[in-house]
Amino acid sequence: MKNELIHGDALSVLPTLPANSFDALITDPPYASGGVHAFARQRSPNEKYMQSGAQQLHADFPSDERDQRSHLAWMQLWLAQCNRVLRDGAPVLLFTDWRQLPLTTDALQCAGFTWRGVAVWDKTGGVRPQRGRFSNQAEYVVWGSKGGMPLGRAAPTLPGVFRESVRKADKHHMTGKPTDLMRQLVRICEQGGRILDPFAGSGTTLVAADLEGYSWTGIEMTGHYFDVARARLPSP
Ligand SMILES: C[S@@+](CC[C@H](N)C(=O)[O-])C[C@H]1O[C@@H](n2cnc3c(N)ncnc32)[C@H](O)[C@@H]1O
């Protein structure tokens, strides 16, 4: 398999990929978060996630408006397809926020994966401060594996907390992750393995995978972000 970025809906594309062909799933799916009630969650990502008064710099994206039940059902659908295409023992990393943490650990297990822990992305001080409350300065990486995960895998010892701030010059998507954060996370994959990201966005997971010497396959549904990712990635 060559490195590939595919423009399409993950639910349609994943069934076309060969079984047992990927060594890690590392992805940042739409969170369907951003509000306590269903009505609040149905707003666009731009309305939900941009801090008030901030200028919109990045395009909106779909699949972020579901309520809890339909988001869980949707997560299970695509995670079950990912289970099919991963090799036994492959690690699975799913980004989420504090609201969707319980739903994400449920979805991982409902799709047949073994849940192994939660790593923390500390976005550092000054992020989302709230007077009289705790700052929501962290996002989470729910992680697990397809079945057993031998300790002797060809992968290094990784920390459980990652401190990385978001820099404007390195942000190519409304919810883009720092490239240096992703460069650390992809090392969970066995050396030289193939990494799958079915919600590639601006391609940060794939850029990091490439820099760290892994093969990669990405899927992205929004034309704008597909073009952004393609421009960041080396041509196959
Ligand atoms: C949270 S963003 C990923 C951002 C990425 N981590 C980055 O650093 O740029 C999720 C992406 O999933 C895409 N998406 C939403 N529904 C999708 C679907 N059904 N199939 C494929 N991509 C989808 C959205 O367009 C969005 O770009």
mmCIF file of N, CA, C and O and ligand atoms in Angstrom, residues 8-10 28-30 61-63 74 173 175-177 198-204 219-222 225, ligand 1:
data_model
loop_
_atom_site.group_PDB
_atom_site.id
_atom_site.type_symbol
_atom_site.label_atom_id
_atom_site.label_comp_id
_atom_site.label_asym_id
_atom_site.label_seq_id
_atom_site.Cartn_x
_atom_site.Cartn_y
_atom_site.Cartn_z
ATOM 1 N N GLY A 8 -13.263 11.695 1.069
ATOM 2 C CA GLY A 8 -14.544 10.998 1.151
ATOM 3 C C GLY A 8 -15.009 10.844 2.579
ATOM 4 O O GLY A 8 -14.358 11.305 3.523
ATOM 5 N N ASP A 9 -16.161 10.190 2.712
ATOM 6 C CA ASP A 9 -16.764 9.919 4.019
ATOM 7 C C ASP A 9 -16.127 8.650 4.593
ATOM 8 O O ASP A 9 -16.150 7.593 3.949
ATOM 9 N N ALA A 10 -15.584 8.741 5.781
ATOM 10 C CA ALA A 10 -14.901 7.592 6.392
ATOM 11 C C ALA A 10 -15.793 6.348 6.388
ATOM 12 O O ALA A 10 -15.312 5.234 6.187
ATOM 13 N N ASP A 28 -8.513 12.095 15.423
ATOM 14 C CA ASP A 28 -9.110 13.210 16.146
ATOM 15 C C ASP A 28 -10.477 13.444 15.503
ATOM 16 O O ASP A 28 -10.636 14.344 14.677
ATOM 17 N N PRO A 29 -11.477 12.622 15.864
ATOM 18 C CA PRO A 29 -12.777 12.723 15.185
ATOM 19 C C PRO A 29 -13.543 13.951 15.658
ATOM 20 O O PRO A 29 -13.198 14.537 16.689
ATOM 21 N N PRO A 30 -14.610 14.350 14.936
ATOM 22 C CA PRO A 30 -15.482 15.402 15.479
ATOM 23 C C PRO A 30 -15.946 14.986 16.874
ATOM 24 O O PRO A 30 -16.302 13.821 17.085
ATOM 25 N N PHE A 61 -16.657 22.371 9.665
ATOM 26 C CA PHE A 61 -16.594 20.980 9.225
ATOM 27 C C PHE A 61 -17.834 20.226 9.725
ATOM 28 O O PHE A 61 -18.482 20.660 10.674
ATOM 29 N N PRO A 62 -18.179 19.080 9.081
ATOM 30 C CA PRO A 62 -19.412 18.359 9.411
ATOM 31 C C PRO A 62 -19.229 17.313 10.520
ATOM 32 O O PRO A 62 -18.119 17.087 10.992
ATOM 33 N N SER A 63 -20.311 16.643 10.886
ATOM 34 C CA SER A 63 -20.360 15.491 11.814
ATOM 35 C C SER A 63 -20.173 15.892 13.268
ATOM 36 O O SER A 63 -19.836 15.051 14.094
ATOM 37 N N TRP A 74 -22.752 6.508 15.896
ATOM 38 C CA TRP A 74 -21.877 6.824 14.755
ATOM 39 C C TRP A 74 -20.427 6.432 15.061
ATOM 40 O O TRP A 74 -19.736 5.838 14.229
ATOM 41 N N HIS A 173 -6.218 24.139 10.910
ATOM 42 C CA HIS A 173 -7.604 23.639 11.007
ATOM 43 C C HIS A 173 -8.196 24.278 12.253
ATOM 44 O O HIS A 173 -7.469 24.564 13.209
ATOM 45 N N THR A 175 -9.695 22.993 14.651
ATOM 46 C CA THR A 175 -9.343 22.208 15.839
ATOM 47 C C THR A 175 -8.001 21.483 15.616
ATOM 48 O O THR A 175 -7.797 20.391 16.153
ATOM 49 N N GLY A 176 -7.123 22.092 14.837
ATOM 50 C CA GLY A 176 -5.839 21.468 14.476
ATOM 51 C C GLY A 176 -4.975 21.171 15.700
ATOM 52 O O GLY A 176 -4.929 21.948 16.659
ATOM 53 N N LYS A 177 -4.290 20.050 15.661
ATOM 54 C CA LYS A 177 -3.407 19.649 16.754
ATOM 55 C C LYS A 177 -1.969 20.051 16.421
ATOM 56 O O LYS A 177 -1.573 20.049 15.252
ATOM 57 N N PRO A 198 -8.736 8.305 9.905
ATOM 58 C CA PRO A 198 -9.924 8.480 9.062
ATOM 59 C C PRO A 198 -10.564 9.865 9.151
ATOM 60 O O PRO A 198 -11.529 10.135 8.436
ATOM 61 N N PHE A 199 -10.070 10.740 10.036
ATOM 62 C CA PHE A 199 -10.590 12.109 10.156
ATOM 63 C C PHE A 199 -9.393 13.053 10.105
ATOM 64 O O PHE A 199 -9.050 13.725 11.083
ATOM 65 N N ALA A 200 -8.762 13.099 8.938
ATOM 66 C CA ALA A 200 -7.421 13.683 8.822
ATOM 67 C C ALA A 200 -7.396 15.196 9.008
ATOM 68 O O ALA A 200 -6.358 15.751 9.380
ATOM 69 N N GLY A 201 -8.523 15.897 8.741
ATOM 70 C CA GLY A 201 -8.505 17.354 8.857
ATOM 71 C C GLY A 201 -7.405 17.946 8.007
ATOM 72 O O GLY A 201 -7.265 17.623 6.816
ATOM 73 N N SER A 202 -6.557 18.766 8.621
ATOM 74 C CA SER A 202 -5.460 19.397 7.871
ATOM 75 C C SER A 202 -4.252 18.461 7.758
ATOM 76 O O SER A 202 -3.172 18.901 7.351
ATOM 77 N N GLY A 203 -4.396 17.214 8.156
ATOM 78 C CA GLY A 203 -3.353 16.214 7.887
ATOM 79 C C GLY A 203 -2.252 16.129 8.928
ATOM 80 O O GLY A 203 -1.216 15.494 8.682
ATOM 81 N N THR A 204 -2.465 16.692 10.130
ATOM 82 C CA THR A 204 -1.364 16.752 11.105
ATOM 83 C C THR A 204 -0.845 15.369 11.507
ATOM 84 O O THR A 204 0.373 15.172 11.619
ATOM 85 N N ILE A 219 -8.163 9.867 5.601
ATOM 86 C CA ILE A 219 -9.446 10.123 4.930
ATOM 87 C C ILE A 219 -9.931 11.483 5.426
ATOM 88 O O ILE A 219 -9.834 11.775 6.629
ATOM 89 N N GLU A 220 -10.438 12.303 4.529
ATOM 90 C CA GLU A 220 -11.005 13.592 4.941
ATOM 91 C C GLU A 220 -12.174 13.926 4.019
ATOM 92 O O GLU A 220 -12.056 13.839 2.805
ATOM 93 N N MET A 221 -13.303 14.312 4.637
ATOM 94 C CA MET A 221 -14.536 14.528 3.878
ATOM 95 C C MET A 221 -14.677 15.964 3.363
ATOM 96 O O MET A 221 -15.245 16.185 2.296
ATOM 97 N N THR A 222 -14.184 16.942 4.115
ATOM 98 C CA THR A 222 -14.368 18.344 3.722
ATOM 99 C C THR A 222 -13.335 18.723 2.665
ATOM 100 O O THR A 222 -12.122 18.638 2.914
ATOM 101 N N TYR A 225 -10.436 21.089 3.701
ATOM 102 C CA TYR A 225 -9.365 20.514 4.538
ATOM 103 C C TYR A 225 -8.594 19.423 3.805
ATOM 104 O O TYR A 225 -7.386 19.241 4.050
HETATM 105 C C1 LIG B 1 -11.356 17.410 14.621
HETATM 106 S S1 LIG B 1 -11.025 17.532 12.921
HETATM 107 C C2 LIG B 1 -9.394 16.837 12.715
HETATM 108 C C3 LIG B 1 -8.311 17.886 12.808
HETATM 109 C C4 LIG B 1 -6.911 17.311 12.662
HETATM 110 N N1 LIG B 1 -6.498 16.570 13.828
HETATM 111 C C5 LIG B 1 -5.881 18.387 12.387
HETATM 112 O O1 LIG B 1 -4.910 18.556 13.155
HETATM 113 O O2 LIG B 1 -6.058 19.106 11.400
HETATM 114 C C6 LIG B 1 -12.080 16.300 12.275
HETATM 115 C C7 LIG B 1 -12.166 16.254 10.761
HETATM 116 O O3 LIG B 1 -13.026 15.176 10.377
HETATM 117 C C8 LIG B 1 -13.680 15.538 9.157
HETATM 118 N N2 LIG B 1 -14.858 14.690 9.015
HETATM 119 C C9 LIG B 1 -16.073 14.848 9.606
HETATM 120 N N3 LIG B 1 -16.896 13.845 9.271
HETATM 121 C C10 LIG B 1 -16.184 13.023 8.463
HETATM 122 C C11 LIG B 1 -16.480 11.794 7.825
HETATM 123 N N4 LIG B 1 -17.663 11.223 7.959
HETATM 124 N N5 LIG B 1 -15.497 11.205 7.087
HETATM 125 C C12 LIG B 1 -14.264 11.781 6.960
HETATM 126 N N6 LIG B 1 -13.936 12.961 7.537
HETATM 127 C C13 LIG B 1 -14.886 13.568 8.289
HETATM 128 C C14 LIG B 1 -13.983 17.015 9.312
HETATM 129 O O4 LIG B 1 -14.121 17.629 8.046
HETATM 130 C C15 LIG B 1 -12.762 17.505 10.097
HETATM 131 O O5 LIG B 1 -11.800 18.079 9.235
#
